[in-house]
PDB file of C-alpha atoms in Angstrom:
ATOM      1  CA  UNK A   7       0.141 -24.769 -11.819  1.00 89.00           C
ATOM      2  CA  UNK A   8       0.554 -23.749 -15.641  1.00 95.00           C
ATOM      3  CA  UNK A   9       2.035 -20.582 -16.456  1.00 97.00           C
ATOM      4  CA  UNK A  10       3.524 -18.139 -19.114  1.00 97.00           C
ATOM      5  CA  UNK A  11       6.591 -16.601 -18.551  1.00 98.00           C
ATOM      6  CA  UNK A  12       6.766 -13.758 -21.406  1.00 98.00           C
ATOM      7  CA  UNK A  13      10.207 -12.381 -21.613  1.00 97.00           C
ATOM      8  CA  UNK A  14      13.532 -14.921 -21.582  1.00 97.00           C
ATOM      9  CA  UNK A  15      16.206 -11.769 -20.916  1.00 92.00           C
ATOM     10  CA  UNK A  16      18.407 -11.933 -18.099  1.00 87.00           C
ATOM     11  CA  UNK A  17      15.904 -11.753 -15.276  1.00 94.00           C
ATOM     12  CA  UNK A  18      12.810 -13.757 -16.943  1.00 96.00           C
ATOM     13  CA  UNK A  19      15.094 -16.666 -17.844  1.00 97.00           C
ATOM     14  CA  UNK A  20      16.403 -17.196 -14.547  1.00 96.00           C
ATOM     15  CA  UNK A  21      12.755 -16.289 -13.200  1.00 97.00           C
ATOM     16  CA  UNK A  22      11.394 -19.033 -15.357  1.00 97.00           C
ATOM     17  CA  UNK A  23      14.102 -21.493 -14.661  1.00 97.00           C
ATOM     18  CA  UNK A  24      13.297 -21.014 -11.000  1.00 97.00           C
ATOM     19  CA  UNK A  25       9.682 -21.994 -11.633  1.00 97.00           C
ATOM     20  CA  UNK A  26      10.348 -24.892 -13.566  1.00 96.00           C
ATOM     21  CA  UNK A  27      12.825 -26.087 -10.421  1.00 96.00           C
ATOM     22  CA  UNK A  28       9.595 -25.415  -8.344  1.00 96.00           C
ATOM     23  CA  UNK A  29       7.681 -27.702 -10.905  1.00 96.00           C
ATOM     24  CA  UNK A  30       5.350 -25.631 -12.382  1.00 97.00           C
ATOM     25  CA  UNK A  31       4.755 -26.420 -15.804  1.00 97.00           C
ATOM     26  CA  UNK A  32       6.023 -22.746 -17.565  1.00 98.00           C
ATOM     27  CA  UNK A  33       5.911 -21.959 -21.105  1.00 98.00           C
ATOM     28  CA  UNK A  34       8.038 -19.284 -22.034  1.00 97.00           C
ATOM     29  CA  UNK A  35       8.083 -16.669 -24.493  1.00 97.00           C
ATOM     30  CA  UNK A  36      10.270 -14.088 -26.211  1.00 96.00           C
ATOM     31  CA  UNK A  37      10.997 -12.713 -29.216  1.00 95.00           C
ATOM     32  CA  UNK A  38      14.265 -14.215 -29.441  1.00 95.00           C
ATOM     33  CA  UNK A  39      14.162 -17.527 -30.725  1.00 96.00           C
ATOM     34  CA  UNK A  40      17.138 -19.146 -29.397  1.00 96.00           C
ATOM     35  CA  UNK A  41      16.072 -17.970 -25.789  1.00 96.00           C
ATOM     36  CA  UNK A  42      12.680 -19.680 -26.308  1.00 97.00           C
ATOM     37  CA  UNK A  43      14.726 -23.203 -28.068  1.00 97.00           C
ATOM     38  CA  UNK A  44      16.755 -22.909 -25.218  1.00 97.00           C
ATOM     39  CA  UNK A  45      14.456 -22.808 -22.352  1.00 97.00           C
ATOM     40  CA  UNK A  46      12.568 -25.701 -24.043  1.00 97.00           C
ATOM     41  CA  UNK A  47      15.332 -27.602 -23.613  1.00 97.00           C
ATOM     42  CA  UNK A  48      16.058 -26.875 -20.069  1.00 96.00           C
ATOM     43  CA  UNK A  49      12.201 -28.220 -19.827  1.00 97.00           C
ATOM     44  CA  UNK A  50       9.623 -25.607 -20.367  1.00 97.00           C
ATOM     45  CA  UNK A  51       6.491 -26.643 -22.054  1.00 96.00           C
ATOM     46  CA  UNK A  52       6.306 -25.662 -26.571  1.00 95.00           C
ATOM     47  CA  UNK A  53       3.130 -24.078 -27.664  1.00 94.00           C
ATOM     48  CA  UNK A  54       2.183 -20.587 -29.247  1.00 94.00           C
ATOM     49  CA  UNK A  55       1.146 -18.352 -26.792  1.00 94.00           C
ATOM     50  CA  UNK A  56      -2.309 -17.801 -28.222  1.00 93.00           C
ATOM     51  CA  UNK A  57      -3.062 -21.201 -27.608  1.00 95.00           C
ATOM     52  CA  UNK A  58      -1.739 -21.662 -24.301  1.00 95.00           C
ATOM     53  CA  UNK A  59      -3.258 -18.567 -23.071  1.00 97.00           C
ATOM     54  CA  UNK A  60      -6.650 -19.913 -21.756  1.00 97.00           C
ATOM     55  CA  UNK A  61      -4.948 -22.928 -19.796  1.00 97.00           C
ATOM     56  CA  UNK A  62      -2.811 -21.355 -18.139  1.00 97.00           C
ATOM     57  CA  UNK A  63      -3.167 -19.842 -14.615  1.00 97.00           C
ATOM     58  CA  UNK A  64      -0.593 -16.927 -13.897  1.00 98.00           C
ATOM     59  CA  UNK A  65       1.457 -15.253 -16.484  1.00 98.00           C
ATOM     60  CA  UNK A  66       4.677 -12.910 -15.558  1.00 98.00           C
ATOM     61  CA  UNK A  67       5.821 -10.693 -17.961  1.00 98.00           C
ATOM     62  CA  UNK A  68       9.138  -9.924 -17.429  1.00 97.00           C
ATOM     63  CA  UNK A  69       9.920  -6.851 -20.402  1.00 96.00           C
ATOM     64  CA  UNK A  70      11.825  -3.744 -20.455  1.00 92.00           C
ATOM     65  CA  UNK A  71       9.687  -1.403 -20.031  1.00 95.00           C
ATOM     66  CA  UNK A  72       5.225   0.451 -20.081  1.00 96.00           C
ATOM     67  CA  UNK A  73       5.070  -0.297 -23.912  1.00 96.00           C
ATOM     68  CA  UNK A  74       6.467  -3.306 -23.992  1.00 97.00           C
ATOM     69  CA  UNK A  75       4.208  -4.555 -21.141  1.00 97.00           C
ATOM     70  CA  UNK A  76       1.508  -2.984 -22.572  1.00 98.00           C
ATOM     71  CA  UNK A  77       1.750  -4.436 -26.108  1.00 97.00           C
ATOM     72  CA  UNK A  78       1.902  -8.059 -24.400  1.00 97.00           C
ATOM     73  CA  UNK A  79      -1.136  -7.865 -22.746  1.00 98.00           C
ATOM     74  CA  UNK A  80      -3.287  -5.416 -25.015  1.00 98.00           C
ATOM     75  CA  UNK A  81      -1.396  -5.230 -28.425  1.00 96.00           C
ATOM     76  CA  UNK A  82      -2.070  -7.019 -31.850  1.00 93.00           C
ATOM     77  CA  UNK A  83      -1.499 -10.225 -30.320  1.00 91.00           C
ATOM     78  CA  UNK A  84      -3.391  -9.439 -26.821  1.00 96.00           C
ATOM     79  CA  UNK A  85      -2.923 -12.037 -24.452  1.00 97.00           C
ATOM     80  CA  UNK A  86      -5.202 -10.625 -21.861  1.00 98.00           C
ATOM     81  CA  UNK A  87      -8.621 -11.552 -23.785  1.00 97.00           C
ATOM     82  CA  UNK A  88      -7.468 -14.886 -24.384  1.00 97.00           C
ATOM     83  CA  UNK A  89      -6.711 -15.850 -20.708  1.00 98.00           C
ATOM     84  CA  UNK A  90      -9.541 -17.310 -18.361  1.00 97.00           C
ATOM     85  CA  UNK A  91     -11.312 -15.164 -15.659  1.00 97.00           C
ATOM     86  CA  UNK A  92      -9.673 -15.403 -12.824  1.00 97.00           C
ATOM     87  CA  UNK A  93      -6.135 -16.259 -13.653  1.00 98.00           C
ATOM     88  CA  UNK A  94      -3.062 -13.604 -12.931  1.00 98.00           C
ATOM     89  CA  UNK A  95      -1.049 -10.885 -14.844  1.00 98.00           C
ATOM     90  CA  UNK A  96       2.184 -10.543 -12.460  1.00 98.00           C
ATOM     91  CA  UNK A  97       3.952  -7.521 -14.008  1.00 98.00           C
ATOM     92  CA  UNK A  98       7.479  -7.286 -13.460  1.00 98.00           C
ATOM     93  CA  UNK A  99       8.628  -3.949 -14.861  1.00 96.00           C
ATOM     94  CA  UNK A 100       9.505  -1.277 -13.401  1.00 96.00           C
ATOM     95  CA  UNK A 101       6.947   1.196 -14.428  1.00 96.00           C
ATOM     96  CA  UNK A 102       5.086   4.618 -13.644  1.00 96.00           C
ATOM     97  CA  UNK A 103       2.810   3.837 -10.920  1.00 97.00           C
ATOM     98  CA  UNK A 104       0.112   5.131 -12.824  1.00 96.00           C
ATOM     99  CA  UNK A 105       0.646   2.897 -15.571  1.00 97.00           C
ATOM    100  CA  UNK A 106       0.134   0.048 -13.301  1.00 98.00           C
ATOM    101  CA  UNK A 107      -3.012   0.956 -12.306  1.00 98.00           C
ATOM    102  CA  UNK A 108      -4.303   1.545 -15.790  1.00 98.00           C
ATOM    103  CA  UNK A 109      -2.900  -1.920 -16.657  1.00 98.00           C
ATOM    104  CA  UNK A 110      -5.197  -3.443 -13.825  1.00 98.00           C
ATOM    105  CA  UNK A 111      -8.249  -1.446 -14.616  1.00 98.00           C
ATOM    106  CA  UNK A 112      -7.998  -3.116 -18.371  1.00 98.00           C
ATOM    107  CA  UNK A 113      -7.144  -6.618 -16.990  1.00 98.00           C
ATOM    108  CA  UNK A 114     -10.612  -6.125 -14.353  1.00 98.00           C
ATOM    109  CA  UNK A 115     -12.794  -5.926 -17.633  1.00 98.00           C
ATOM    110  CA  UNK A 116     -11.662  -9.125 -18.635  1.00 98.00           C
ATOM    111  CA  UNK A 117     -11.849 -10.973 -15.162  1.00 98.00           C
ATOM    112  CA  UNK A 118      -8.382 -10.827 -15.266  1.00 98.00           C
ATOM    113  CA  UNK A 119      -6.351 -10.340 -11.792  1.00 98.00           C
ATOM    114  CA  UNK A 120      -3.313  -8.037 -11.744  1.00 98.00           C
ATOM    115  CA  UNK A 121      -0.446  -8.120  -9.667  1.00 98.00           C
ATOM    116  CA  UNK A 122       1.910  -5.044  -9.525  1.00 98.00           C
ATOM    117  CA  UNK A 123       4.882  -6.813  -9.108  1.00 98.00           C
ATOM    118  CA  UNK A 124       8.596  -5.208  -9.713  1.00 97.00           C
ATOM    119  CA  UNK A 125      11.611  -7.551  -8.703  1.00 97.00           C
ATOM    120  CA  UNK A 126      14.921  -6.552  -7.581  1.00 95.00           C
ATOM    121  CA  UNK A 127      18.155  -8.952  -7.544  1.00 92.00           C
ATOM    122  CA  UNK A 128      20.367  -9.250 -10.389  1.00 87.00           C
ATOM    123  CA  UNK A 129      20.000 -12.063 -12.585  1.00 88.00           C
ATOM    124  CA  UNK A 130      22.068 -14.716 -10.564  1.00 88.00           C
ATOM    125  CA  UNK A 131      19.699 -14.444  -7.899  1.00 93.00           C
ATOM    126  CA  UNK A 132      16.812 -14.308 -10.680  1.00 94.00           C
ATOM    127  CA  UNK A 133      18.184 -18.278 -11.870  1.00 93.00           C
ATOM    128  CA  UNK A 134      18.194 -19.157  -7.838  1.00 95.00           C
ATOM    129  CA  UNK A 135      14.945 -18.067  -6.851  1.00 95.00           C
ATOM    130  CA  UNK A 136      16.199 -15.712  -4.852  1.00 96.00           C
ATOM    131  CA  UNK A 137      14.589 -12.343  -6.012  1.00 97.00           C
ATOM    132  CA  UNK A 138      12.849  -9.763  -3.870  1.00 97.00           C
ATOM    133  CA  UNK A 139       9.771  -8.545  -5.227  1.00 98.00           C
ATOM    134  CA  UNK A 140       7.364  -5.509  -3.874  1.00 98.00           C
ATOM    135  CA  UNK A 141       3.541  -6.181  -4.752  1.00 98.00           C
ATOM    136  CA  UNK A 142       0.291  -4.518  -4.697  1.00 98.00           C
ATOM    137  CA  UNK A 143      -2.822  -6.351  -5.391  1.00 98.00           C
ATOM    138  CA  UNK A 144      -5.891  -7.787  -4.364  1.00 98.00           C
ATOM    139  CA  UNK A 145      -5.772 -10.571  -1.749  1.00 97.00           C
ATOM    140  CA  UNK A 146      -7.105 -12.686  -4.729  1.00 98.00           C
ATOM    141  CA  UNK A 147      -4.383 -11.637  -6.688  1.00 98.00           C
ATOM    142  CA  UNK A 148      -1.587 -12.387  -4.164  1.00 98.00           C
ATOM    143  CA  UNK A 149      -3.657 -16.074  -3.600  1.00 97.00           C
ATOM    144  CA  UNK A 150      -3.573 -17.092  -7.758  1.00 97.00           C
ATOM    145  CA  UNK A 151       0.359 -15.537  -7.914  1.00 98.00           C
ATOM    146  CA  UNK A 152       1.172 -17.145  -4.663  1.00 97.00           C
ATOM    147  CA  UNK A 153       2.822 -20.848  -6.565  1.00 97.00           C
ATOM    148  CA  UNK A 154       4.400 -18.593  -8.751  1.00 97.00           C
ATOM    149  CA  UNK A 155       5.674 -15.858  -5.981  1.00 97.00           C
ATOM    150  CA  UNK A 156       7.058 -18.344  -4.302  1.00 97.00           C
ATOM    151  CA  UNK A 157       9.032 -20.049  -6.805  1.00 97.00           C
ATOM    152  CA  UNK A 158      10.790 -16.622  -8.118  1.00 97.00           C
ATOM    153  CA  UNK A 159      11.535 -15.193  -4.901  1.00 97.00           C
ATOM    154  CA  UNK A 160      13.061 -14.991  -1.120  1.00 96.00           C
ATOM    155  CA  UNK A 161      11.239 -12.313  -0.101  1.00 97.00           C
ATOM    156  CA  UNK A 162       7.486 -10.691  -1.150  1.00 98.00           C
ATOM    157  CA  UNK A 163       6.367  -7.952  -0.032  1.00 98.00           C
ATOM    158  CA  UNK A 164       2.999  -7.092   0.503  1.00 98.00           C
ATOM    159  CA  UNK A 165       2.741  -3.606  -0.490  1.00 98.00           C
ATOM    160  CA  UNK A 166      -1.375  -3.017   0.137  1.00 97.00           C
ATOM    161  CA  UNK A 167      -4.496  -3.524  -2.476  1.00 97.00           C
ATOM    162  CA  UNK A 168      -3.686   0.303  -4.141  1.00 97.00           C
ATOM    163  CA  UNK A 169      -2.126  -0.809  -7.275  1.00 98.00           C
ATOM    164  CA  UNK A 170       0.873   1.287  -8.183  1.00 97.00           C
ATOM    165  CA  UNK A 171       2.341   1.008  -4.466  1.00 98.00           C
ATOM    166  CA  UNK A 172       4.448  -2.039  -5.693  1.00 98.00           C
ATOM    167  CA  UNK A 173       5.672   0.577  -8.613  1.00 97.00           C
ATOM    168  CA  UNK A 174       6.240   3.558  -6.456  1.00 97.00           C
ATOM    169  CA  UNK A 175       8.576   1.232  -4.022  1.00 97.00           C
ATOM    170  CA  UNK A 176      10.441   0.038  -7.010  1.00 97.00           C
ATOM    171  CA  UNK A 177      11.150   3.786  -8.099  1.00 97.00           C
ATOM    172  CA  UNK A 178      12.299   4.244  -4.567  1.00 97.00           C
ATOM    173  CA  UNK A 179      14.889   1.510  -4.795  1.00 97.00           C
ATOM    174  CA  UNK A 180      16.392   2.474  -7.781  1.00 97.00           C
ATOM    175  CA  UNK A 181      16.959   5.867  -6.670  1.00 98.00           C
ATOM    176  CA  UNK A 182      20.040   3.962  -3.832  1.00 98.00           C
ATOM    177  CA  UNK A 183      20.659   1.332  -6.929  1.00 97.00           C
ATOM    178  CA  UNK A 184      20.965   3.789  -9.663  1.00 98.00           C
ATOM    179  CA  UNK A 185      23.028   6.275  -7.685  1.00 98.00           C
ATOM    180  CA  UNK A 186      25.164   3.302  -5.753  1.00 98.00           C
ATOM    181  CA  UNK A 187      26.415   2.337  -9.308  1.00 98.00           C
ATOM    182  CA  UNK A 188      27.132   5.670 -10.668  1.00 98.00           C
ATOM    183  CA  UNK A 189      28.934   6.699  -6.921  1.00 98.00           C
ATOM    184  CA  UNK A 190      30.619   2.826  -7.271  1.00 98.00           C
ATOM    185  CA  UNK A 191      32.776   4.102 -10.553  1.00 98.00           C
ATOM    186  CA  UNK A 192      33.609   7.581  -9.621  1.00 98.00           C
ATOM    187  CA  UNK A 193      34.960   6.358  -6.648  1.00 98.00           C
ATOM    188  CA  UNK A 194      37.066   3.787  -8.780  1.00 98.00           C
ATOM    189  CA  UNK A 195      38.475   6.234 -11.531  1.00 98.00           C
ATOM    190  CA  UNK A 196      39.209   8.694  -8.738  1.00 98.00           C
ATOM    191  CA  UNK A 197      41.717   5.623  -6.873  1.00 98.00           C
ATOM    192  CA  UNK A 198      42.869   5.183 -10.252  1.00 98.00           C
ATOM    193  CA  UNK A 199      43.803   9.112 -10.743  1.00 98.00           C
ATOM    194  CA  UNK A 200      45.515   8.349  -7.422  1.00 98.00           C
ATOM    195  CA  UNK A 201      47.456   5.755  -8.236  1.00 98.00           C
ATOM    196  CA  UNK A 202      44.894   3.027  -6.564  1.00 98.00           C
ATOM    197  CA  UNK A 203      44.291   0.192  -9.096  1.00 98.00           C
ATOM    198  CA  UNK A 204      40.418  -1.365  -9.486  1.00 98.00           C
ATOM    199  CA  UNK A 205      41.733  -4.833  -8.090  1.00 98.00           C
ATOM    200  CA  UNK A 206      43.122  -2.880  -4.780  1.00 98.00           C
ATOM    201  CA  UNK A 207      39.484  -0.910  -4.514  1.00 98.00           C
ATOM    202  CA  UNK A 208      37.605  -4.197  -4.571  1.00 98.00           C
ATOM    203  CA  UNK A 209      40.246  -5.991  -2.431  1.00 98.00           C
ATOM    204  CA  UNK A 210      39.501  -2.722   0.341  1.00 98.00           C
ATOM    205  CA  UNK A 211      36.336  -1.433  -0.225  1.00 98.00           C
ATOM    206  CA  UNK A 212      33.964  -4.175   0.676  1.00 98.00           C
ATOM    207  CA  UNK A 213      35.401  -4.520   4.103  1.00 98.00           C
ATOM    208  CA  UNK A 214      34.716  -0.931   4.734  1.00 98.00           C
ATOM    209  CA  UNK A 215      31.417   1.203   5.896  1.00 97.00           C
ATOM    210  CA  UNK A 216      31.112   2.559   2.020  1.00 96.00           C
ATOM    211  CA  UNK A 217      30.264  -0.382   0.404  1.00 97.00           C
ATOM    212  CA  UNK A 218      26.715  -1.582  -1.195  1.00 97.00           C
ATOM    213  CA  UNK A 219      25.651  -4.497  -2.529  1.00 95.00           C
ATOM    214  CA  UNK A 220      25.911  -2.520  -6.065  1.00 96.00           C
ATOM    215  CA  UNK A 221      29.443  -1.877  -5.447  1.00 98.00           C
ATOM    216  CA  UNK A 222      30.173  -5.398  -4.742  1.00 97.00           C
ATOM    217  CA  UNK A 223      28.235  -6.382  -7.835  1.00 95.00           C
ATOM    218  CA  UNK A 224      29.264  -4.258  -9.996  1.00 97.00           C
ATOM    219  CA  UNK A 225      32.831  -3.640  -9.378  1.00 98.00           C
ATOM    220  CA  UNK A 226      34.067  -6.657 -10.270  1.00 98.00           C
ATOM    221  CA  UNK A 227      32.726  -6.166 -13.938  1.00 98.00           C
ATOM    222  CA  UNK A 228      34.911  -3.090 -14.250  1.00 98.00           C
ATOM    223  CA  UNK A 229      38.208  -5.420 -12.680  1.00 98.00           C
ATOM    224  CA  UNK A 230      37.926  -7.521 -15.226  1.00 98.00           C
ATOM    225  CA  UNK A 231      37.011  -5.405 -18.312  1.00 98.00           C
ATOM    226  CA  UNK A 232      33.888  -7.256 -18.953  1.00 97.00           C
ATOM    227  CA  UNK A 233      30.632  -5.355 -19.808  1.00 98.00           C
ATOM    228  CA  UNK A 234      28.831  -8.376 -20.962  1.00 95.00           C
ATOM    229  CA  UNK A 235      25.114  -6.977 -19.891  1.00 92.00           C
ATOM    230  CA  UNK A 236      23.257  -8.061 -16.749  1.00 88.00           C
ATOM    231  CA  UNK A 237      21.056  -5.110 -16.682  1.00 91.00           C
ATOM    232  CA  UNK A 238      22.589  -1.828 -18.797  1.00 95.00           C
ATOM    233  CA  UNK A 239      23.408   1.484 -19.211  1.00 98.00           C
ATOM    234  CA  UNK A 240      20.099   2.569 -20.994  1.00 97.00           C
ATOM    235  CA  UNK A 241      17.598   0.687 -18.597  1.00 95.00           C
ATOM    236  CA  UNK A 242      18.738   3.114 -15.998  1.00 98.00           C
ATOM    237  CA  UNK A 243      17.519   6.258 -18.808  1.00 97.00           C
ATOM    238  CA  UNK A 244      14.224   4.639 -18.137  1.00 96.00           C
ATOM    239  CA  UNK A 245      14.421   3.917 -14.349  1.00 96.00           C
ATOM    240  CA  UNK A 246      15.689   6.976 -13.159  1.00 98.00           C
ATOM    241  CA  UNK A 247      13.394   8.960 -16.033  1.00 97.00           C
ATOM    242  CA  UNK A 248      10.392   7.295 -13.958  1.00 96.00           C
ATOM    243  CA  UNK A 249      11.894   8.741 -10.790  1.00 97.00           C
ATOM    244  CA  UNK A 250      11.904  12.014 -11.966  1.00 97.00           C
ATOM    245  CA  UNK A 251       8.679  11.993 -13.049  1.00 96.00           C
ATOM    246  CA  UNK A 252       7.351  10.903 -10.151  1.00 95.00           C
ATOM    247  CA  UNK A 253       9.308  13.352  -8.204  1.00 96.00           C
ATOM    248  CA  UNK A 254       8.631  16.214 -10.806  1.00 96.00           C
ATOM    249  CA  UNK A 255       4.769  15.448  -9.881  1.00 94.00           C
ATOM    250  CA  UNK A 256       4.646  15.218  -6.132  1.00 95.00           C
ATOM    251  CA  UNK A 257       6.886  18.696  -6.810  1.00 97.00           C
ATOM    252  CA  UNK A 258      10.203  16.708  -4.694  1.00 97.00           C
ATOM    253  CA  UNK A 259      13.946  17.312  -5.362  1.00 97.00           C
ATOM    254  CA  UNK A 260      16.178  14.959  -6.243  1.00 98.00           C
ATOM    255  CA  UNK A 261      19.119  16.390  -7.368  1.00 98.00           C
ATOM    256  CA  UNK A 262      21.569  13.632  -6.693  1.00 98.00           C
ATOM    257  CA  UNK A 263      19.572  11.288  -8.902  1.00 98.00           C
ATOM    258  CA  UNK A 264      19.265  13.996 -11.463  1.00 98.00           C
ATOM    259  CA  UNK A 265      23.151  13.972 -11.398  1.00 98.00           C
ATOM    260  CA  UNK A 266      23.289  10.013 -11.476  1.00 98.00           C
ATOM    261  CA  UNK A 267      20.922  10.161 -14.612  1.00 98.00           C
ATOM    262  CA  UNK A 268      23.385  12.780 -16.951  1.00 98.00           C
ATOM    263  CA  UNK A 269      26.486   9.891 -15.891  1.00 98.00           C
ATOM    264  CA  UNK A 270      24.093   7.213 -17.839  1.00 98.00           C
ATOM    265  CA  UNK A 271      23.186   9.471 -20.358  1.00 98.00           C
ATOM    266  CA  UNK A 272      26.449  10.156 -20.929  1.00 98.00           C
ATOM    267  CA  UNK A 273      27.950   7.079 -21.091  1.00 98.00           C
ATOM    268  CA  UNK A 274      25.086   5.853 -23.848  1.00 98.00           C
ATOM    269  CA  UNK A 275      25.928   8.983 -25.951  1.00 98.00           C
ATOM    270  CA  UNK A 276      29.346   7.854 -25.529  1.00 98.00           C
ATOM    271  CA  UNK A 277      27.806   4.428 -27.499  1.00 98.00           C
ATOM    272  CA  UNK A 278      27.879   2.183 -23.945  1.00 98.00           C
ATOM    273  CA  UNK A 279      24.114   2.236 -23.784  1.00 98.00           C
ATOM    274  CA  UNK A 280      23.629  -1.474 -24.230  1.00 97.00           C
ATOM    275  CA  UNK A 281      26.505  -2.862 -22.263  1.00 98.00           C
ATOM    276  CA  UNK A 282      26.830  -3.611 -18.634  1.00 97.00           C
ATOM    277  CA  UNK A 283      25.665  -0.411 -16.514  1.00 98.00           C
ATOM    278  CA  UNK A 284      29.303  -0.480 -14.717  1.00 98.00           C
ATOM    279  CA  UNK A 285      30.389   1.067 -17.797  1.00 98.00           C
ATOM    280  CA  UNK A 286      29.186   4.425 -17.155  1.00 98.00           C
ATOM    281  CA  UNK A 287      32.919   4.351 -15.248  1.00 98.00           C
ATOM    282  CA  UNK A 288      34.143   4.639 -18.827  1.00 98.00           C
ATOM    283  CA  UNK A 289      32.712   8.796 -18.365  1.00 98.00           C
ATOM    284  CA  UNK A 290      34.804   9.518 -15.625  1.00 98.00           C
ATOM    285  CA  UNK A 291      37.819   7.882 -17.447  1.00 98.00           C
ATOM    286  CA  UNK A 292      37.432   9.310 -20.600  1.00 97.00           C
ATOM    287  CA  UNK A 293      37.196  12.881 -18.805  1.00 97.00           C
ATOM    288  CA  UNK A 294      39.875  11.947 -16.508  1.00 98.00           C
ATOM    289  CA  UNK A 295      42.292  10.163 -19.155  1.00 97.00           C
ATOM    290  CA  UNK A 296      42.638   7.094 -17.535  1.00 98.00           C
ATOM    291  CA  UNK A 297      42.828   3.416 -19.039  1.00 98.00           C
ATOM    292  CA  UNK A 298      40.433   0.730 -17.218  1.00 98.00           C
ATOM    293  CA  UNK A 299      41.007  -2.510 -17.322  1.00 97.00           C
ATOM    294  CA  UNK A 300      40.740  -5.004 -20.528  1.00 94.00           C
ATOM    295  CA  UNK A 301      41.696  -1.141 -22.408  1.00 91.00           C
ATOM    296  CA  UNK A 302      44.967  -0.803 -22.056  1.00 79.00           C
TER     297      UNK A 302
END
């Protein structure tokens, strides 16, 4: 199977490494250059997209964010038009169910499948294949994304045919991810105001009843004073932003991850935005006066 992975960040990279281990033949995409030289090296197919749009089967765009996914397929340089009836948009973003199913209404008049496809994971599991990903789509569309479903992830699930239900699970999850993270750091910075040091947390913690995957992730980054960014600060503006929305329209409260979302926005007013999302644990030490680790 030939496909076009658009999108070389954190997650797409690994997600097209994964499919090139599987041995698909991938091109990939980005608009960072070095990304693209570098995934040709590590094997993936050259080519401008225009011209390997028709050929190829399945194409997962792995972007930010609505616009961005929205500018791949139906900007100036629309990819949708140029690919062949039949073959597969798998969208990866997490996105407003309703844009999802606007996305597959504009694929349909093309002959273009549509698979509404978030992932979840982290990027390590992203370069293993390891991802989970929550779908809604056609049973054609789960049949032409199946070589490349299977390459990317552990687990698929099958959320129904009603487009957006893949989106609306994804908005779910990051409600317990957003919140885990945010809940992760003040629990830190409040051992630290009480004289319990990150690397004691992290030694304790995650052989107790109030750890999370998140925690066990994430703390680590804050141990060792590195924000390099896996997924950051500002992509949670947008994820929990979506959740509110959605919540704000089906008129349900959710104060905790209204309370979660002012941390983040906090922390990128603070000029964190774009590093690693554990450093909205620089808000509570800022307020509390504290010193975290690789700041002293």
């Amino acid at each position: 199977m030939r496909i076009a992975a658009i999108g070389l960040g954190s997650m797409g990279y690994g997600m097209a490494a994964s499919a090139l281990k599987a041995g698909l033949v991938v091109h990939g995409f980005d608009v960072n250059a070095d990304a693209v030289a570098r995934f040709q090296e590590a094997g993936g197919q050259p080519g401008a997209l225009a011209e390997v749009a028709p050929t190829i089967g399945a194409v997962m765009v792995v972007v930010l964010n609505a616009a961005q996914t929205e500018s791949v397929l139906f900007g100036d340089d629309a990819l949708v038009p140029k690919m062949a009836k039949g073959a597969i948009v798998i969208a990866c973003a997490t996105v407003p169910p309703e844009f999802a199913r606007e996305m597959a209404a504009r694929c349909a008049e093309h002959g273009v499948l549509y698979l509404d496809a978030p992932i979840s994971g982290g990027s390590l599991r992203a370069a293993d294949g390891d991802l989970t990903i929550m779908a809604s789509g056609s049973d054609e569309a789960f049949a032409a994304a199946g070589p490349a479903l299977e390459a990317t992830a552990s687990n698929v699930y099958n959320m129904g045919s009603e487009i957006g239900a893949g989106s609306a699970m994804k908005a779910v999850h990051q409600v317990l991810a957003g919140v885990n993270i945010v809940t992760m750091a003040e629990a830190m910075t409040f051992g630290m105001s009480q004289g319990i040091s990150p690397e004691k947390f992290m030694e304790i913690v995650p052989n107790c009843g109030g750890t999370s995957w998140m925690l066990e992730n994430r703390g680590p980054h804050i141990v060792e004073g590195d924000y390099t960014p896996h997924s950051t600060v500002d992509i949670w503006l947008k994820d929990l932003g979506i959740v509110l929305d959605i919540a704000k329209n089906s008129k349900f409260g959710v104060p905790i991850t209204a309370a979660a979302l002012q941390q983040y926005v906090a922390a990128s007013g603070m000029g964190h935005g774009l590093e690693d999302d554990a450093a909205v644990a620089k808000v509570y030490a800022r307020h509390a006066g504290l010193t975290l680790p690789g700041e002293e």
